[in-house]
Amino acid sequence: MEAEDRFVAVLRDASAALDAEEVDYLLMGGVGSAAVGRPRWTHDIDFFVRPEDAHRVLKTLARAGFTTEETYPDWLFKAFKDDVMVDIIFRSAGGILLDDEMLSRAGKGVFKGQPVRLIAPEDLIVIKAVVNDEHIPRHWYDALGLISFCDIDWDYLVRRAQQFGARRILSLLLYAQSNDLIVPSGPVKELFDAIYAE
């Protein structure tokens, strides 16, 4: 089986296992970015789950034939099948957790022909901007791709940014404008004022 076919089969198996258990989850990371933003390949599958569901997810995937490990007990577990890695993220950078509002804004999408349950682009932009670092610059460019390709709810983006990463999002939006991406001035001004108001 080709690597891409294996990847999609593992994505299908993991999603089906979590759906059968009625676990709250959203796909983020490279799958989320590629499904609605800039096309790119990814080598792992990132499920975002509630902290209280993390062990349940690990057990569910183990029953579905995955090898599992409690990699970092404070934020990340991993599962493996057919040489494909699945990240079970239950605390993203900046202390971001899966919450009811994220779930209510989730969307359906398709990745390589596989239906997927996706985190909203605004939430993914915030996460990508907050987690971005020197050794993982793709997150910054994924966020720019989401701004380019998605119909953004700017009010929601600003509100989430104020909760988790206002300076990072302000920097991202200014950079996006400098590259001629369509970013309204209102969200930029609102974030600037929230950060620097005396």
Short mmCIF file of C-alpha atoms in Angstrom, two decimals:
data_model
loop_
_atom_site.label_atom_id
_atom_site.label_comp_id
_atom_site.label_asym_id
_atom_site.label_seq_id
_atom_site.Cartn_x
_atom_site.Cartn_y
_atom_site.Cartn_z
CA MET A 1 0.00 0.00 0.00
CA GLU A 2 1.29 3.45 -0.92
CA ALA A 3 2.12 5.88 1.90
CA GLU A 4 -0.78 8.21 1.05
CA ASP A 5 -3.28 5.34 0.94
CA ARG A 6 -1.97 4.04 4.28
CA PHE A 7 -2.28 7.50 5.81
CA VAL A 8 -5.87 7.94 4.65
CA ALA A 9 -6.78 4.43 5.83
CA VAL A 10 -5.39 5.19 9.31
CA LEU A 11 -7.24 8.51 9.37
CA ARG A 12 -10.45 6.66 8.45
CA ASP A 13 -9.90 3.95 11.08
CA ALA A 14 -9.08 6.40 13.88
CA SER A 15 -12.01 8.69 13.06
CA ALA A 16 -14.42 5.74 12.86
CA ALA A 17 -13.25 4.42 16.23
CA LEU A 18 -13.74 7.79 17.93
CA ASP A 19 -17.08 8.34 16.20
CA ALA A 20 -18.30 4.94 17.40
CA GLU A 21 -17.41 5.93 20.99
CA GLU A 22 -19.09 9.34 20.50
CA VAL A 23 -15.94 11.14 21.63
CA ASP A 24 -15.78 14.90 21.13
CA TYR A 25 -12.84 15.60 18.83
CA LEU A 26 -11.72 17.86 16.01
CA LEU A 27 -8.98 17.41 13.45
CA MET A 28 -6.36 20.14 13.43
CA GLY A 29 -2.70 20.30 12.36
CA GLY A 30 -1.71 19.52 8.81
CA VAL A 31 -4.94 17.69 7.96
CA GLY A 32 -7.02 20.65 9.16
CA SER A 33 -4.84 23.13 7.32
CA ALA A 34 -4.79 21.21 4.05
CA ALA A 35 -8.51 20.45 4.08
CA VAL A 36 -9.52 24.15 4.07
CA GLY A 37 -6.31 26.14 3.57
CA ARG A 38 -3.17 25.73 1.51
CA PRO A 39 -2.62 22.29 0.02
CA ARG A 40 0.26 20.49 1.68
CA TRP A 41 1.19 17.01 2.82
CA THR A 42 1.50 16.02 6.46
CA HIS A 43 3.06 13.00 8.12
CA ASP A 44 0.83 12.78 11.18
CA ILE A 45 -2.80 13.07 12.18
CA ASP A 46 -3.71 15.52 14.96
CA PHE A 47 -6.86 14.91 16.97
CA PHE A 48 -7.81 17.65 19.45
CA VAL A 49 -9.77 16.23 22.39
CA ARG A 50 -10.87 17.30 25.84
CA PRO A 51 -8.33 16.58 28.62
CA GLU A 52 -10.84 14.40 30.45
CA ASP A 53 -11.26 12.26 27.29
CA ALA A 54 -7.57 11.71 26.53
CA HIS A 55 -7.21 8.34 28.27
CA ARG A 56 -10.52 7.16 26.81
CA VAL A 57 -9.30 8.08 23.31
CA LEU A 58 -6.06 6.17 23.87
CA LYS A 59 -7.98 3.07 25.00
CA THR A 60 -10.39 3.38 22.07
CA LEU A 61 -7.53 3.50 19.57
CA ALA A 62 -5.78 0.58 21.28
CA ARG A 63 -8.95 -1.50 20.85
CA ALA A 64 -8.96 -0.46 17.16
CA GLY A 65 -5.50 -1.97 16.63
CA PHE A 66 -3.28 1.02 17.31
CA THR A 67 -0.11 0.91 19.42
CA THR A 68 -0.42 3.68 22.00
CA GLU A 69 1.71 5.63 24.48
CA GLU A 70 1.23 8.36 27.06
CA THR A 71 3.96 10.47 25.52
CA TYR A 72 3.61 13.72 27.48
CA PRO A 73 1.00 13.30 30.24
CA ASP A 74 0.39 17.04 30.46
CA TRP A 75 -0.61 17.62 26.82
CA LEU A 76 -0.03 14.83 24.26
CA PHE A 77 -0.51 11.10 23.76
CA LYS A 78 0.41 9.18 20.60
CA ALA A 79 -0.95 6.22 18.68
CA PHE A 80 0.58 4.35 15.75
CA LYS A 81 -0.74 2.10 13.02
CA ASP A 82 0.83 1.00 9.73
CA ASP A 83 3.73 3.46 10.22
CA VAL A 84 1.35 6.41 10.61
CA MET A 85 1.52 8.52 13.77
CA VAL A 86 -1.61 9.90 15.41
CA ASP A 87 -1.24 12.73 17.92
CA ILE A 88 -3.91 13.00 20.60
CA ILE A 89 -3.58 16.61 21.72
CA PHE A 90 -5.52 17.62 24.81
CA ARG A 91 -3.74 20.87 25.70
CA SER A 92 -2.36 23.03 22.91
CA ALA A 93 0.30 25.70 23.32
CA GLY A 94 -0.88 28.69 25.31
CA GLY A 95 -3.16 26.50 27.43
CA ILE A 96 -5.76 26.20 24.67
CA LEU A 97 -8.29 23.42 25.35
CA LEU A 98 -11.08 21.96 23.24
CA ASP A 99 -14.25 23.69 24.45
CA ASP A 100 -17.95 23.80 23.63
CA GLU A 101 -17.63 26.89 21.44
CA MET A 102 -14.97 25.24 19.29
CA LEU A 103 -17.18 22.19 18.91
CA SER A 104 -20.20 24.31 17.97
CA ARG A 105 -18.16 26.00 15.22
CA ALA A 106 -16.65 22.80 13.85
CA GLY A 107 -17.08 22.07 10.18
CA LYS A 108 -17.13 19.08 7.89
CA GLY A 109 -14.50 18.75 5.22
CA VAL A 110 -12.69 16.27 3.03
CA PHE A 111 -9.03 15.30 3.13
CA LYS A 112 -7.81 13.08 0.27
CA GLY A 113 -11.36 11.80 -0.20
CA GLN A 114 -11.91 11.08 3.49
CA PRO A 115 -14.68 13.02 5.28
CA VAL A 116 -13.25 14.79 8.34
CA ARG A 117 -14.55 16.76 11.32
CA LEU A 118 -12.55 19.99 11.31
CA ILE A 119 -11.70 22.66 13.82
CA ALA A 120 -12.96 26.10 12.67
CA PRO A 121 -10.36 28.07 10.69
CA GLU A 122 -10.40 30.91 13.26
CA ASP A 123 -9.49 28.53 16.09
CA LEU A 124 -6.84 26.88 13.94
CA ILE A 125 -5.35 30.28 13.06
CA VAL A 126 -5.05 31.14 16.76
CA ILE A 127 -3.48 27.77 17.57
CA LYS A 128 -1.08 27.95 14.62
CA ALA A 129 0.04 31.47 15.53
CA VAL A 130 0.51 30.62 19.21
CA VAL A 131 2.44 27.39 18.58
CA ASN A 132 4.67 28.84 15.83
CA ASP A 133 8.39 28.72 16.57
CA GLU A 134 11.72 28.86 14.76
CA HIS A 135 11.89 25.10 14.21
CA ILE A 136 8.27 24.87 12.94
CA PRO A 137 7.67 27.86 10.63
CA ARG A 138 5.05 25.92 8.66
CA HIS A 139 2.50 26.87 11.33
CA TRP A 140 2.84 30.56 10.44
CA TYR A 141 2.36 29.83 6.75
CA ASP A 142 -0.54 27.48 7.44
CA ALA A 143 -2.24 30.34 9.31
CA LEU A 144 -1.63 32.67 6.37
CA GLY A 145 -3.08 30.04 4.06
CA LEU A 146 -6.22 29.87 6.19
CA ILE A 147 -6.56 33.65 6.00
CA SER A 148 -6.15 33.42 2.21
CA PHE A 149 -8.59 30.58 1.55
CA CYS A 150 -11.27 30.80 4.25
CA ASP A 151 -14.20 33.07 4.93
CA ILE A 152 -13.08 34.33 8.34
CA ASP A 153 -15.41 35.40 11.13
CA TRP A 154 -13.22 38.31 12.20
CA ASP A 155 -15.19 39.08 15.37
CA TYR A 156 -14.75 35.50 16.58
CA LEU A 157 -11.06 35.47 15.62
CA VAL A 158 -10.43 38.67 17.59
CA ARG A 159 -12.30 37.34 20.61
CA ARG A 160 -10.35 34.07 20.62
CA ALA A 161 -7.10 35.93 20.05
CA GLN A 162 -7.78 38.13 23.07
CA GLN A 163 -8.17 34.97 25.14
CA PHE A 164 -5.06 33.15 23.96
CA GLY A 165 -2.58 35.08 21.82
CA ALA A 166 -3.46 38.67 20.96
CA ARG A 167 0.12 39.73 20.17
CA ARG A 168 0.77 36.71 17.97
CA ILE A 169 -2.47 37.22 16.03
CA LEU A 170 -1.86 40.96 15.68
CA SER A 171 1.61 40.18 14.28
CA LEU A 172 0.14 37.60 11.92
CA LEU A 173 -2.57 39.96 10.63
CA LEU A 174 -0.08 42.78 10.07
CA TYR A 175 2.21 40.38 8.22
CA ALA A 176 -0.74 39.15 6.15
CA GLN A 177 -1.63 42.73 5.20
CA SER A 178 2.02 43.39 4.26
CA ASN A 179 1.71 40.47 1.82
CA ASP A 180 -1.46 41.90 0.28
CA LEU A 181 -3.81 39.35 1.85
CA ILE A 182 -7.26 40.73 2.50
CA VAL A 183 -7.39 41.51 6.21
CA PRO A 184 -9.79 44.25 7.33
CA SER A 185 -8.29 47.03 9.40
CA GLY A 186 -10.98 46.71 12.10
CA PRO A 187 -9.63 43.48 13.67
CA VAL A 188 -6.07 44.85 13.56
CA LYS A 189 -7.10 48.05 15.33
CA GLU A 190 -9.22 46.16 17.85
CA LEU A 191 -6.35 43.86 18.80
CA PHE A 192 -3.88 46.75 18.92
CA ASP A 193 -6.18 48.73 21.21
CA ALA A 194 -6.79 45.71 23.45
CA ILE A 195 -3.05 45.16 23.85
CA TYR A 196 -1.81 48.72 24.15
CA ALA A 197 -4.75 50.63 25.67
CA GLU A 198 -3.67 52.44 28.83
#
